[in-house]
Short mmCIF file of C-alpha atoms in Angstrom, two decimals:
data_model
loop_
_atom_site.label_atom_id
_atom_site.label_comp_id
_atom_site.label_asym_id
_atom_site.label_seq_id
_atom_site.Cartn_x
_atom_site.Cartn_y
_atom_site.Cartn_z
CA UNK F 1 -44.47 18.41 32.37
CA UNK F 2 -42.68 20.48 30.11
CA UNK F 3 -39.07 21.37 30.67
CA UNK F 4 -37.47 24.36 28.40
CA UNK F 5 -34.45 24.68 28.20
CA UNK F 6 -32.33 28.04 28.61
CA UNK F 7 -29.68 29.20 26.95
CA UNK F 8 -27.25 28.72 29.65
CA UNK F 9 -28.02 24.96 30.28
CA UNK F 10 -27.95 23.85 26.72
CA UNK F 11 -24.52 25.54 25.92
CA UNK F 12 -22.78 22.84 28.01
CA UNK F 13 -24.74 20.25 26.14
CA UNK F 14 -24.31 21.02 23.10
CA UNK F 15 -20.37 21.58 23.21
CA UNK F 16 -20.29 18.20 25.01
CA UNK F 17 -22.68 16.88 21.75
CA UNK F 18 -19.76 18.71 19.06
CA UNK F 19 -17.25 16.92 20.97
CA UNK F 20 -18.28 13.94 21.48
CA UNK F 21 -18.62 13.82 17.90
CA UNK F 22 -15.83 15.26 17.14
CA UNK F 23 -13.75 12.94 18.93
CA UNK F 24 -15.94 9.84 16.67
CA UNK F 25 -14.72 11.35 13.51
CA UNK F 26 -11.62 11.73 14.97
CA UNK F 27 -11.51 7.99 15.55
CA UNK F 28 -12.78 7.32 12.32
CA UNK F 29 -10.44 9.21 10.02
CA UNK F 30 -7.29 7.69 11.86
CA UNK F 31 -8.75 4.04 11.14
CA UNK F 32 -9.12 4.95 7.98
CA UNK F 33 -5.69 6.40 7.67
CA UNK F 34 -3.89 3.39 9.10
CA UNK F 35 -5.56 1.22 6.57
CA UNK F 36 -4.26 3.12 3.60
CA UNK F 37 -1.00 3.12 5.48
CA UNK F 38 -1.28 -0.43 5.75
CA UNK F 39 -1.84 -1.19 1.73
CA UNK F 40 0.81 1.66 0.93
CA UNK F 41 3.21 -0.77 3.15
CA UNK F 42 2.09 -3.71 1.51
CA UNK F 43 2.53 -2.39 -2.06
CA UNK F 44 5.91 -1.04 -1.11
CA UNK F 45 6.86 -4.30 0.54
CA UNK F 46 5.47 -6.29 -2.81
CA UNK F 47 6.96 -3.54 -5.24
CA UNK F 48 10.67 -4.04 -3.44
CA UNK F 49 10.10 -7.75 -3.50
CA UNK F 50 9.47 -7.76 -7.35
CA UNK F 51 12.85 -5.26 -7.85
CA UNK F 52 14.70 -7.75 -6.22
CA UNK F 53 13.99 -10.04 -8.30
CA UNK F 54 14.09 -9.00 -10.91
CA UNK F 55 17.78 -7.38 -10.18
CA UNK F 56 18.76 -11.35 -9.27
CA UNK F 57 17.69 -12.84 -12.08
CA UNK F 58 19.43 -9.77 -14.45
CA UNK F 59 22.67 -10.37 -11.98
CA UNK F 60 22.01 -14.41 -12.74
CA UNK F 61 22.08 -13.70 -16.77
CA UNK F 62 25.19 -11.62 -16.33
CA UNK F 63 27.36 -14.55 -14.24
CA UNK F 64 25.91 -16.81 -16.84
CA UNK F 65 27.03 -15.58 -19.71
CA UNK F 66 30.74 -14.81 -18.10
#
């Protein structure tokens, strides 16, 4: 048996289809986004790590050499 399909019924399925995937890619794009938020916070948090010392060991020469 062959079924067709009319307009009317495959609307609904088809907007259910665009969001459905819509909402996947929607998923998708905020995982990605936290993990780039993720190694921007871990860069940050290794950058400021590095400044600091590197500003204790310039305040360490300083009180040294007083």
């Amino acid at each position: 048996e062959i079924y067709t399909l009319s307009l009317h019924d495959a609307l609904p399925i088809l907007e259910k289809y665009r969001k459905s995937q819509y909402e996947k890619l929607k998923r998708e794009i905020e995982h990605a986004l936290m993990g780039e938020v993720e190694k921007i916070r871990a860069e940050n948090k290794r950058k400021l790590e590095d400044k600091r010392k590197e500003l204790a060991m310039e305040f360490e020469k300083v009180r040294v050499s007083k």
